[in-house]
GROMACS .gro file of C-alpha atoms in nm:
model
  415
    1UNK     CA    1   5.893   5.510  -0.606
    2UNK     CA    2   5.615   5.559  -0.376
    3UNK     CA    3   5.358   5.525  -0.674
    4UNK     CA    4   5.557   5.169  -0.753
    5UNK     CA    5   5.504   5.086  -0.413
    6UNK     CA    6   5.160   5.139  -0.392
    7UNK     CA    7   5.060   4.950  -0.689
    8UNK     CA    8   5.291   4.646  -0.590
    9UNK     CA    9   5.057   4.686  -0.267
   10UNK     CA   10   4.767   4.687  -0.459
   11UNK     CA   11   4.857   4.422  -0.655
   12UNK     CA   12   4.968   4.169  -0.359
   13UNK     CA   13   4.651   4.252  -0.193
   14UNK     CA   14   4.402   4.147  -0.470
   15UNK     CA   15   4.584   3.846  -0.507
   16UNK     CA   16   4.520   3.801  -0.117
   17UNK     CA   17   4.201   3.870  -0.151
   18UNK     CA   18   4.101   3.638  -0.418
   19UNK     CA   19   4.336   3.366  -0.280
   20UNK     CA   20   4.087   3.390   0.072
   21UNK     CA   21   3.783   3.394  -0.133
   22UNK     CA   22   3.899   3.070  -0.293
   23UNK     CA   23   4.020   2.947   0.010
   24UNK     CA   24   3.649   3.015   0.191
   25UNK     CA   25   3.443   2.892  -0.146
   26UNK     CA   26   3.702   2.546  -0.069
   27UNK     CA   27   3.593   2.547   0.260
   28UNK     CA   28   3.244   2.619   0.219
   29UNK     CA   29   3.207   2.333  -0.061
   30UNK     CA   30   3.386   2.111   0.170
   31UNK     CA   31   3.260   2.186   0.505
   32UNK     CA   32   2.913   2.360   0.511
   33UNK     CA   33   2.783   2.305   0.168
   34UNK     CA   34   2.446   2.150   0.163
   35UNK     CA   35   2.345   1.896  -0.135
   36UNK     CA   36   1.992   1.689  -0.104
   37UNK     CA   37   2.060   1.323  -0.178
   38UNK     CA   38   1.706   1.193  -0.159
   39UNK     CA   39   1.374   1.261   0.018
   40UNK     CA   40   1.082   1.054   0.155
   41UNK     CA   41   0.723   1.133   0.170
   42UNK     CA   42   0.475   0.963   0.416
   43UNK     CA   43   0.181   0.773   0.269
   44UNK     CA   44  -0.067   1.063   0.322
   45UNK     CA   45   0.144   1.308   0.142
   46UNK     CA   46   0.117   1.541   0.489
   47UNK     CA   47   0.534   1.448   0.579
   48UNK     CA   48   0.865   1.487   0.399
   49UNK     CA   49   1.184   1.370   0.496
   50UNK     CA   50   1.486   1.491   0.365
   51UNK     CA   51   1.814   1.364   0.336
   52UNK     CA   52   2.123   1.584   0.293
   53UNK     CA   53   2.504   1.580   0.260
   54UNK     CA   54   2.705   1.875   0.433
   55UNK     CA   55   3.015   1.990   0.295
   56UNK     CA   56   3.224   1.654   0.183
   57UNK     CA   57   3.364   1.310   0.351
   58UNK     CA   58   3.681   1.417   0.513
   59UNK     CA   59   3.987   1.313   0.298
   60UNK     CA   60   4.092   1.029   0.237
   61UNK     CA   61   3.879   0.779   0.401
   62UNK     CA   62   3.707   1.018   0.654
   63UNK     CA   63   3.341   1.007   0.768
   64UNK     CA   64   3.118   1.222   0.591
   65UNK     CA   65   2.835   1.458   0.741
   66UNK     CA   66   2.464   1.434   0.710
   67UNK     CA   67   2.173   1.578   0.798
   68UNK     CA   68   1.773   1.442   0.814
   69UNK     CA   69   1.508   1.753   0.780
   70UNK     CA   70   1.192   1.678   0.874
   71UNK     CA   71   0.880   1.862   0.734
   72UNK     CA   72   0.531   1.919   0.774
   73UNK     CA   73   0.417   2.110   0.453
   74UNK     CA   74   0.657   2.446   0.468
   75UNK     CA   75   0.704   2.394   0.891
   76UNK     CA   76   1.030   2.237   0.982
   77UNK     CA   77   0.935   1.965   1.246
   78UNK     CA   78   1.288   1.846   1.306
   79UNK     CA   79   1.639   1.852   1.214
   80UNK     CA   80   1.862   1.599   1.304
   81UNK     CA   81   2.267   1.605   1.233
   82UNK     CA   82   2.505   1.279   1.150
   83UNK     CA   83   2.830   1.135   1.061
   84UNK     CA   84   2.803   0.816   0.856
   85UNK     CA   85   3.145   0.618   0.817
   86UNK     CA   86   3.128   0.523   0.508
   87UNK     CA   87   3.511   0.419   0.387
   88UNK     CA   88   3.542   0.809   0.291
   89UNK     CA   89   3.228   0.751   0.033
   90UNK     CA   90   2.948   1.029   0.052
   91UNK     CA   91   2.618   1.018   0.117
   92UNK     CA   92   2.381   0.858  -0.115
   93UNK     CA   93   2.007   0.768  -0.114
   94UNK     CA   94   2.183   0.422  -0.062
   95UNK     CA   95   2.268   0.508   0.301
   96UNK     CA   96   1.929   0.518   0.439
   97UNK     CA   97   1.656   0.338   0.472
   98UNK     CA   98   1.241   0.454   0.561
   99UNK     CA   99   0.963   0.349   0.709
  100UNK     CA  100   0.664   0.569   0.787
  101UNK     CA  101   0.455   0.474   1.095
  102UNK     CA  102   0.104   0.660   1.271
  103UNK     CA  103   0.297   0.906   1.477
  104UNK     CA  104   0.662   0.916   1.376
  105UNK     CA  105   0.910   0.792   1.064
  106UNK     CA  106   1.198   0.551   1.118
  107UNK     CA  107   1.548   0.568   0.954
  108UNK     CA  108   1.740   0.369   0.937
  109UNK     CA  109   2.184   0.481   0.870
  110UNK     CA  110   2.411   0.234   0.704
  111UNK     CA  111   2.776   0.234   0.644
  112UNK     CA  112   3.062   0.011   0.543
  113UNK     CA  113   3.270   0.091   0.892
  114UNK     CA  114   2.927   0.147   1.141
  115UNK     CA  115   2.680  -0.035   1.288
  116UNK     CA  116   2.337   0.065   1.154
  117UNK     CA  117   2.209   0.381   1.297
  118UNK     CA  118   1.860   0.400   1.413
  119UNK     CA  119   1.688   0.743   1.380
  120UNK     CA  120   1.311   0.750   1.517
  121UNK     CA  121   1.128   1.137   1.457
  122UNK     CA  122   0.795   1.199   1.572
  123UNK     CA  123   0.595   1.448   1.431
  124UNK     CA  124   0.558   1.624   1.774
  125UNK     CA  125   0.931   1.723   1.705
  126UNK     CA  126   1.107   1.490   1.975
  127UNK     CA  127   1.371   1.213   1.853
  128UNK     CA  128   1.519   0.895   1.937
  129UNK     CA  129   1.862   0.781   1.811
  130UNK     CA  130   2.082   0.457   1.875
  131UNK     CA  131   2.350   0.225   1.760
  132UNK     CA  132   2.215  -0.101   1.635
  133UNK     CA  133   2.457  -0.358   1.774
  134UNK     CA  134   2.337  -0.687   1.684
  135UNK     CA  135   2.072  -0.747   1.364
  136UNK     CA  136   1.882  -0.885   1.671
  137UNK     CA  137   1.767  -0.593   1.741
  138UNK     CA  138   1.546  -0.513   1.458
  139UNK     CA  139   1.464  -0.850   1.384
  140UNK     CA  140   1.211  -1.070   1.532
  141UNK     CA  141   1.318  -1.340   1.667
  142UNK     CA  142   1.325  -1.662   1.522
  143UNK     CA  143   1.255  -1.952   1.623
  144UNK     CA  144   1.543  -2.236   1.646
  145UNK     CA  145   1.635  -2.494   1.479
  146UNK     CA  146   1.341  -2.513   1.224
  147UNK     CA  147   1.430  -2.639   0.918
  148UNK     CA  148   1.231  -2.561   0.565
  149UNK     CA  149   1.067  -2.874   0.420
  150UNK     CA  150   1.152  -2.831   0.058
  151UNK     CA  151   0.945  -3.092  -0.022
  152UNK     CA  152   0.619  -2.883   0.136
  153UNK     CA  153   0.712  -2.578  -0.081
  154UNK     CA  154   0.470  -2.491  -0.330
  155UNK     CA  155   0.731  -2.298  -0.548
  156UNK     CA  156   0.557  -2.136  -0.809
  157UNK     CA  157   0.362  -1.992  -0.515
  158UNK     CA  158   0.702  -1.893  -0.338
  159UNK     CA  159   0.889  -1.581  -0.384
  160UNK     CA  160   1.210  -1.380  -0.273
  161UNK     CA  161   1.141  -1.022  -0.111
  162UNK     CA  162   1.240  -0.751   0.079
  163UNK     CA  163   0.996  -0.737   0.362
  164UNK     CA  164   0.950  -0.494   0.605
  165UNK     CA  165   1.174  -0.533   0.922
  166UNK     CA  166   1.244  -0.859   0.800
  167UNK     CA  167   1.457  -0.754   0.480
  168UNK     CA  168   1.525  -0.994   0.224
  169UNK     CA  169   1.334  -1.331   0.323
  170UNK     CA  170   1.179  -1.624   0.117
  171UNK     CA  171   0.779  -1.632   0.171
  172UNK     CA  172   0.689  -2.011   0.125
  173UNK     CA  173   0.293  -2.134   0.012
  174UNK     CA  174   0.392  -2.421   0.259
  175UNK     CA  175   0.182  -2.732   0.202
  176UNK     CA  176  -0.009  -2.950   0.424
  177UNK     CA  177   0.173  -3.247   0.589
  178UNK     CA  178  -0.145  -3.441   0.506
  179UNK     CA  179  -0.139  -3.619   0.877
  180UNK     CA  180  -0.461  -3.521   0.892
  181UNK     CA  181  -0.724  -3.519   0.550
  182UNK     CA  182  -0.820  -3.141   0.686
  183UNK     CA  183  -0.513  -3.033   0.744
  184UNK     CA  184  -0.483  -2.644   0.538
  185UNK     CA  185  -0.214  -2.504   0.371
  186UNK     CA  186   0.006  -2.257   0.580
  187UNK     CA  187   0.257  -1.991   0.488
  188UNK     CA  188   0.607  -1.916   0.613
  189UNK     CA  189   0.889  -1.689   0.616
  190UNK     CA  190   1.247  -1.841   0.592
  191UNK     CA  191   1.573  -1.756   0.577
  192UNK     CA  192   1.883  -1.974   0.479
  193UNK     CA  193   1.637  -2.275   0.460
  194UNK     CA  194   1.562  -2.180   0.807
  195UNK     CA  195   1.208  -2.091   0.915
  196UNK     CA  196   1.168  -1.752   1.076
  197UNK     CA  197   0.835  -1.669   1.113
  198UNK     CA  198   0.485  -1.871   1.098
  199UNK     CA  199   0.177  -1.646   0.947
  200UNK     CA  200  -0.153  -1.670   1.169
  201UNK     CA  201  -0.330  -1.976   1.083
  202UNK     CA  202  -0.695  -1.841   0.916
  203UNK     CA  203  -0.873  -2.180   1.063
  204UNK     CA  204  -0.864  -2.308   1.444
  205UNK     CA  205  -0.555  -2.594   1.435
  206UNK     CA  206  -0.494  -2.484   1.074
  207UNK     CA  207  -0.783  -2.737   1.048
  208UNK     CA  208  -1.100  -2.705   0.750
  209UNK     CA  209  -1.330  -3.014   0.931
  210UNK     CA  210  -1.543  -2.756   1.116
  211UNK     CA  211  -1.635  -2.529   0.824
  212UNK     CA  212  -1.808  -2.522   0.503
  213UNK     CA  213  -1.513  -2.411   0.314
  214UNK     CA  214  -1.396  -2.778   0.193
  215UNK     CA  215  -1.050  -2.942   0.137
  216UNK     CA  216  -0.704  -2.699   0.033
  217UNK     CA  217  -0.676  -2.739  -0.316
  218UNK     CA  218  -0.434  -2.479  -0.426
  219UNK     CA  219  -0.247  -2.138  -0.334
  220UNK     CA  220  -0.365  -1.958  -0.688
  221UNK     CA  221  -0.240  -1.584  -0.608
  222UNK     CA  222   0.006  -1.408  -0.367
  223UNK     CA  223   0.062  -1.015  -0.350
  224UNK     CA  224   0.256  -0.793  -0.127
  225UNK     CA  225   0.118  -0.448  -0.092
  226UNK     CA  226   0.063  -0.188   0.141
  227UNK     CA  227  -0.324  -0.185   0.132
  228UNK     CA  228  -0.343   0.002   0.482
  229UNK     CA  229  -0.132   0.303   0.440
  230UNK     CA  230   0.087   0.227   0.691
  231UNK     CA  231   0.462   0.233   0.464
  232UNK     CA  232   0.473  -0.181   0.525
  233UNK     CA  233   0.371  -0.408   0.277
  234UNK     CA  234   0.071  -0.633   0.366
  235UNK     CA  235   0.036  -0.988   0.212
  236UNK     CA  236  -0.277  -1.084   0.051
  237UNK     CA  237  -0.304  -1.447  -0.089
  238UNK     CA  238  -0.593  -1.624  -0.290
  239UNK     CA  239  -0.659  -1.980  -0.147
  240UNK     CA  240  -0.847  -2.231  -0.380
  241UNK     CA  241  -1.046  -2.519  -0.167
  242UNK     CA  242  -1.293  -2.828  -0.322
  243UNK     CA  243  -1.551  -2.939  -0.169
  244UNK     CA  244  -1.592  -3.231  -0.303
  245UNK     CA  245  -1.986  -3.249  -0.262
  246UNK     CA  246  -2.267  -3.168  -0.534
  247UNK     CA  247  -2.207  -3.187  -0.914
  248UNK     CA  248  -1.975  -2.904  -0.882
  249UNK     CA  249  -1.804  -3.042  -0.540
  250UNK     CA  250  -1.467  -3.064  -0.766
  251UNK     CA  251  -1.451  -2.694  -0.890
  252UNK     CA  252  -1.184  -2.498  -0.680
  253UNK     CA  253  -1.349  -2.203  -0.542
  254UNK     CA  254  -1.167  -1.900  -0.428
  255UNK     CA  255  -1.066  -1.734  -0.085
  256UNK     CA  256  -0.911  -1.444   0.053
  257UNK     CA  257  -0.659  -1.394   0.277
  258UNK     CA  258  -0.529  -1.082   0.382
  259UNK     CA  259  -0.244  -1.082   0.661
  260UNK     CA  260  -0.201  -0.670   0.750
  261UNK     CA  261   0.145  -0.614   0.898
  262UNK     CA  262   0.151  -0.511   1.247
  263UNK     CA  263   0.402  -0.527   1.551
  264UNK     CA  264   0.677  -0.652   1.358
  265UNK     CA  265   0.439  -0.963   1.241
  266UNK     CA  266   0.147  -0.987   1.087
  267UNK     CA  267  -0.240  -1.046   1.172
  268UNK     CA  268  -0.526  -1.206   0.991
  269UNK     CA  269  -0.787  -0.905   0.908
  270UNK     CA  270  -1.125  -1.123   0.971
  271UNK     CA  271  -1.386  -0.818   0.918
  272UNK     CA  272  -1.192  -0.701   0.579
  273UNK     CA  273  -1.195  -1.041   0.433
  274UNK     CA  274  -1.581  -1.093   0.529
  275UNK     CA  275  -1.647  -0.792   0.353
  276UNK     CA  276  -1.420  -0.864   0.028
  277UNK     CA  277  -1.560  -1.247   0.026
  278UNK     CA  278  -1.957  -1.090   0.026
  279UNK     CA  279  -1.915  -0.815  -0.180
  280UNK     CA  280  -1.682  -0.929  -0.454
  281UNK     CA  281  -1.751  -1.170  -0.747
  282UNK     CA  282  -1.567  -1.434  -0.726
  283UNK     CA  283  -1.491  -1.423  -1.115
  284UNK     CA  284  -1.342  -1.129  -1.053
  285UNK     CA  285  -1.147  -1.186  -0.715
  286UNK     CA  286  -0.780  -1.170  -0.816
  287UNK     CA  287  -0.466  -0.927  -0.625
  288UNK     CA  288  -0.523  -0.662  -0.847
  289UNK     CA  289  -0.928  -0.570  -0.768
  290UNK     CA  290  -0.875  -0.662  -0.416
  291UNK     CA  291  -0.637  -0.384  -0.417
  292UNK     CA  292  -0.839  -0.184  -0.583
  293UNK     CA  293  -1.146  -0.244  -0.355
  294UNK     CA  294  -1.016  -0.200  -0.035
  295UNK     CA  295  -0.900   0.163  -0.176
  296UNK     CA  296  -1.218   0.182  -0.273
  297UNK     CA  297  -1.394   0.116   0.046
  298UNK     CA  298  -1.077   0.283   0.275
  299UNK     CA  299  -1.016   0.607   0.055
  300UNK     CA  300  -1.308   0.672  -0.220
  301UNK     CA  301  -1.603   0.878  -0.197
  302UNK     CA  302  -1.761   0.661  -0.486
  303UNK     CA  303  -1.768   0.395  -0.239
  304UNK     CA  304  -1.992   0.562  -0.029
  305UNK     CA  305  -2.216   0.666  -0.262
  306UNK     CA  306  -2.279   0.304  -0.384
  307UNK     CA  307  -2.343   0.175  -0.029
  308UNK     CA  308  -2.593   0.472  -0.011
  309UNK     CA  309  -2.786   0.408  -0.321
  310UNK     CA  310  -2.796   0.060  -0.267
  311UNK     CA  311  -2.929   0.092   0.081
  312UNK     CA  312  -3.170   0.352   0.012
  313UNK     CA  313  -3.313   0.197  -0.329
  314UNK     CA  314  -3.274  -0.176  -0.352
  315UNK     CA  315  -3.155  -0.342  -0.001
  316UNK     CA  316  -3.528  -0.404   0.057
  317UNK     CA  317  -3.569  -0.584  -0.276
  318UNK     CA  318  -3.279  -0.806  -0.197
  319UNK     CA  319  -3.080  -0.699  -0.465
  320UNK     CA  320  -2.702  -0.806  -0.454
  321UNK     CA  321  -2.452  -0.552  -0.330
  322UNK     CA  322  -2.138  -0.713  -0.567
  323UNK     CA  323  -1.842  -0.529  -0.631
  324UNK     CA  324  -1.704  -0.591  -0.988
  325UNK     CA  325  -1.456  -0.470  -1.226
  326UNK     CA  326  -1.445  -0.379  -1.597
  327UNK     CA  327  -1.168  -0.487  -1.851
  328UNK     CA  328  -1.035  -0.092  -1.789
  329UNK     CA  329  -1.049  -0.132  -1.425
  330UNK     CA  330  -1.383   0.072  -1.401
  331UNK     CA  331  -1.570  -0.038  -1.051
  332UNK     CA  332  -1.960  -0.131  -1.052
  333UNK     CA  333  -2.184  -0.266  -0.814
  334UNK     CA  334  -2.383  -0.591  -0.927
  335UNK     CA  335  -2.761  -0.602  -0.779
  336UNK     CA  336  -2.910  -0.847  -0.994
  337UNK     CA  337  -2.746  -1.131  -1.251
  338UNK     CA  338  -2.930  -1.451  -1.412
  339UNK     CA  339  -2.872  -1.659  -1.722
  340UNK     CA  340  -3.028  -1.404  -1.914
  341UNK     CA  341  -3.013  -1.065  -1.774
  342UNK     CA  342  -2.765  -0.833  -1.537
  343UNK     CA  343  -2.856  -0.524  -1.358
  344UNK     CA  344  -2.581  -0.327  -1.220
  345UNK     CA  345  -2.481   0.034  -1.105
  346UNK     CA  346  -2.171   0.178  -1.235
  347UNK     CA  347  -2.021   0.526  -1.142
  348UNK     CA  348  -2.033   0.818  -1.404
  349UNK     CA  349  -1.895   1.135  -1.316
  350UNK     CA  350  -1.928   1.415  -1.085
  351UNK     CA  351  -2.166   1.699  -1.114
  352UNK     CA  352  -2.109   1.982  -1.284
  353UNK     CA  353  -2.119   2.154  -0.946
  354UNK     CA  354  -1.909   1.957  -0.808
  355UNK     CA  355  -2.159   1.865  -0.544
  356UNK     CA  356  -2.302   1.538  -0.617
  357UNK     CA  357  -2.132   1.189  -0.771
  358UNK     CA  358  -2.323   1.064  -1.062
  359UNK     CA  359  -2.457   0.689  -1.091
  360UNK     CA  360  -2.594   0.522  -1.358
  361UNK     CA  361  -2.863   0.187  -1.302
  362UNK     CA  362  -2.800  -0.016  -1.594
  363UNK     CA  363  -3.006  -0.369  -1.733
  364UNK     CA  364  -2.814  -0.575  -2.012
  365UNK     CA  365  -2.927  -0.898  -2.175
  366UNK     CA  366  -2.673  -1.130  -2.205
  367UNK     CA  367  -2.553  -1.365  -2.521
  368UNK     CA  368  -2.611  -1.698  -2.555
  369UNK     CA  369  -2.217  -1.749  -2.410
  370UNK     CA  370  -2.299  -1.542  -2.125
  371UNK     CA  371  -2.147  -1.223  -2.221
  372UNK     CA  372  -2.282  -0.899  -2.204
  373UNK     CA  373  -2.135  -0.521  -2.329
  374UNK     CA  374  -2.215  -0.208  -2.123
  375UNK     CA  375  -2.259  -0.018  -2.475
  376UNK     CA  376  -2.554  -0.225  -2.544
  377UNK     CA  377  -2.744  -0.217  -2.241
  378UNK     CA  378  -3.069   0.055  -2.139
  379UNK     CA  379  -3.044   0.270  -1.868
  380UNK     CA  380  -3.333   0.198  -1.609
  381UNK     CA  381  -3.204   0.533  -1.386
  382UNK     CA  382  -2.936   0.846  -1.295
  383UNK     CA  383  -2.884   0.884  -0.947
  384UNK     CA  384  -2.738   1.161  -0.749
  385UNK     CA  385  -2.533   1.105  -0.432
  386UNK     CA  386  -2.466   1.430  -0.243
  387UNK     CA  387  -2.157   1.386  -0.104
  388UNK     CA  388  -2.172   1.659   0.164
  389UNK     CA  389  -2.552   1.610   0.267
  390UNK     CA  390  -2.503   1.197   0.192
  391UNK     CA  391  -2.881   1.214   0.022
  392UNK     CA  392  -3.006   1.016  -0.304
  393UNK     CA  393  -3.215   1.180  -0.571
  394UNK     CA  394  -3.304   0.938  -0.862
  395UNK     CA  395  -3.375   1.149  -1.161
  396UNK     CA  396  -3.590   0.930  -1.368
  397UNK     CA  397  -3.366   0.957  -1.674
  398UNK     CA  398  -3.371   0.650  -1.892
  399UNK     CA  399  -3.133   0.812  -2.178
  400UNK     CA  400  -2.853   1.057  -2.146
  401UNK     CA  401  -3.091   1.315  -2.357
  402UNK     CA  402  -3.428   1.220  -2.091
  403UNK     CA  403  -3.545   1.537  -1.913
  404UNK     CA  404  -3.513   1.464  -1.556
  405UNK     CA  405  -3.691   1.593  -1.240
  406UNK     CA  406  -3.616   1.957  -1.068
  407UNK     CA  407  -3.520   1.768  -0.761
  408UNK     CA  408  -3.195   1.602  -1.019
  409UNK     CA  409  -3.150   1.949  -1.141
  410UNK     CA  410  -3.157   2.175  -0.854
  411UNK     CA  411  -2.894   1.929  -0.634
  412UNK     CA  412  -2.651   1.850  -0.920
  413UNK     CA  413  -2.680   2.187  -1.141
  414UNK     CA  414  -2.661   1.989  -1.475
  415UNK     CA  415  -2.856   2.196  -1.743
   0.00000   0.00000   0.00000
């Protein structure tokens, strides 16, 4: 009897015992039970942001729990805790939204029963949080009453997007009134055929009489890209004007504008354009190799060692210093270009050292329709840019298989 005891004991108490483990793995999954539902990573690669769902939404149409983990390579920064009401849904990477800034990363929480939650983390660890309200509040504010003149709209030049603190607005190529016969085109942000914001005018009055550049002829190009780093998007635009004067007075030449988001706006950036508008062919000037050269000039070592070689070898001549593009999207640096010949420097490689980057001076003639094939033209020089020292040794090679100086061979360790 006692033996029949014991094993009905033994027998109640496993089935205790696994009815509490259940009962804890239930309440783990549902309670404490982390899942990651997206992440973020700054522009620089140096921050990740993490979004997580613990345990699961209490039943039936509960809030559910979140967390944000913020990290600096393998060092937690911050970790910040939520509830999102959410009509008892979970968290998804549709509940957030991110924008990276200098010194801290904004999120922002959205649910179907909530006002948006605002979550600010710096990277020095400290936080801000608050209950957005009224959409006024991360908005800029608009001006009143301002109707869209559809009839101004260039609308092939006019697109729908999801911009920055702005969300989803309609940029407009707005066209000039024509009042005056200077008058330039302008650009807009609307919303609801309501204007919203007005983009910095490039000329004083958003007037071309007091410069060279001519009359607005047409808006040709319009990109939206984050050319500064910054997580916003940046809107670049290619302007065509006439001038109306000389045999070629009707040709539309091209401009660049470049309005860098900042401050919940945007501003023009003069010095960047300058530098695009001298240093860029204008046969090649399109979104794409603007892009491309301003990560070029901002991020690249190769742009460096152009600048370099050009200031060290051929300023003096008054060469060119022209920025162009290949079909492939392979960057060279135009000194000299007639009717018959071009002369350009176009980057190779990096040593075999890994110490220097590798230039090559080309000279090409050019076909009778003005064409011209890297494959066919002679090399004139190899130079060397140390990247560490930021010295230039030409090696007097005029073929891949010309023996060049010691100087060439010592700094770049090529054989």
């Amino acid at each position: 009897m006692k033996k029949f005891l014991k094993i009905m004991l033994c027998i109640m108490g496993s089935i205790l015992a696994v009815i509490v483990a259940f009962w804890f793995c239930i309440s783990y999954t549902v309670n404490y039970k982390k899942t990651t539902c997206d992440t973020s990573v700054s522009p620089d690669g140096k921050y990740e942001l993490t979004l997580q769902a613990v345990g699961e939404p209490d039943w039936p149409f509960g809030s559910a729990s979140g967390r944000l983990v913020l990290m600096e390579g393998k060092d937690k920064i911050s970790q910040t805790d939520f509830e999102l009401h959410n009509d008892g849904g979970s968290i998804t990477s549709s509940c957030w939204k991110v924008t990276w800034y200098e010194d801290y990363v904004e999120v922002i929480l959205s649910g179907e029963e909530q006002f948006d939650e605002q979550v600010i983390l710096y990277f020095d660890g400290t936080k801000e949080i608050q209950q957005l309200t009224d959409i006024a509040e991360i908005e800029v504010d608009y001006p009143s009453e301002e109707k869209l003149d559809e009839s101004r709209v260039i609308t092939e030049q006019s697109f729908e997007v999801d911009l920055n603190d702005w969300g989803e607005v309609r940029f407009v190529s707005y066209l000039p009134t024509y009042d005056t016969l200077w008058e330039d085109v302008s650009f807009v942000l609307a919303k609801d055929n309501q204007i919203v914001y007005h983009f910095p005018a490039y000329f004083e009055n958003n007037s071309t009489e007091n410069d060279s550049v001519g009359m607005f002829d047409s808006v040709e190009a319009v990109g939206f890209q984050d050319i500064d780093g910054d997580g916003a998007k940046d809107v670049i635009v290619i302007v065509n004007y006439v001038t109306g004067t000389g045999p070629q007075g009707m040709i539309p030449r091209k401009t660049i504008r470049i309005f860098s988001s900042q401050n919940k706006g945007f501003i023009i950036q003069h010095d960047l354009i300058d530098e695009l508008m001298k240093n860029m062919k204008e046969d090649d000037i399109s979104i794409s190799a603007i892009c491309d050269y301003v990560t070029l000039i901002e991020t690249d070592e190769i742009y460096d060692g152009y600048r370099t070689i050009y200031q060290q070898y051929f300023a003096d001549e008054g060469c060119d210093f022209m920025i162009s593009y290949s079909a492939s999207g392979n960057s060279r640096v135009i000194l000299n270009e007639n009717e018959e010949i071009i002369e350009f420097l176009a980057y190779d490689r990096l040593s075999e050292n890994e110490k220097c980057e590798l230039y090559v001076l080309y000279r090409s003639k050019k076909n009778a329709d003005g064409s011209w094939h890297i494959s066919e033209a002679e090399i004139l020089d190899i130079f060397a840019y140390n990247v560490s020292t930021k010295d230039v040794v030409s090696s007097g090679k005029t073929s891949w298989s010309a023996t060049g100086n010691e100087k060439y061979y010592e700094v770049t360790g090529e054989k």
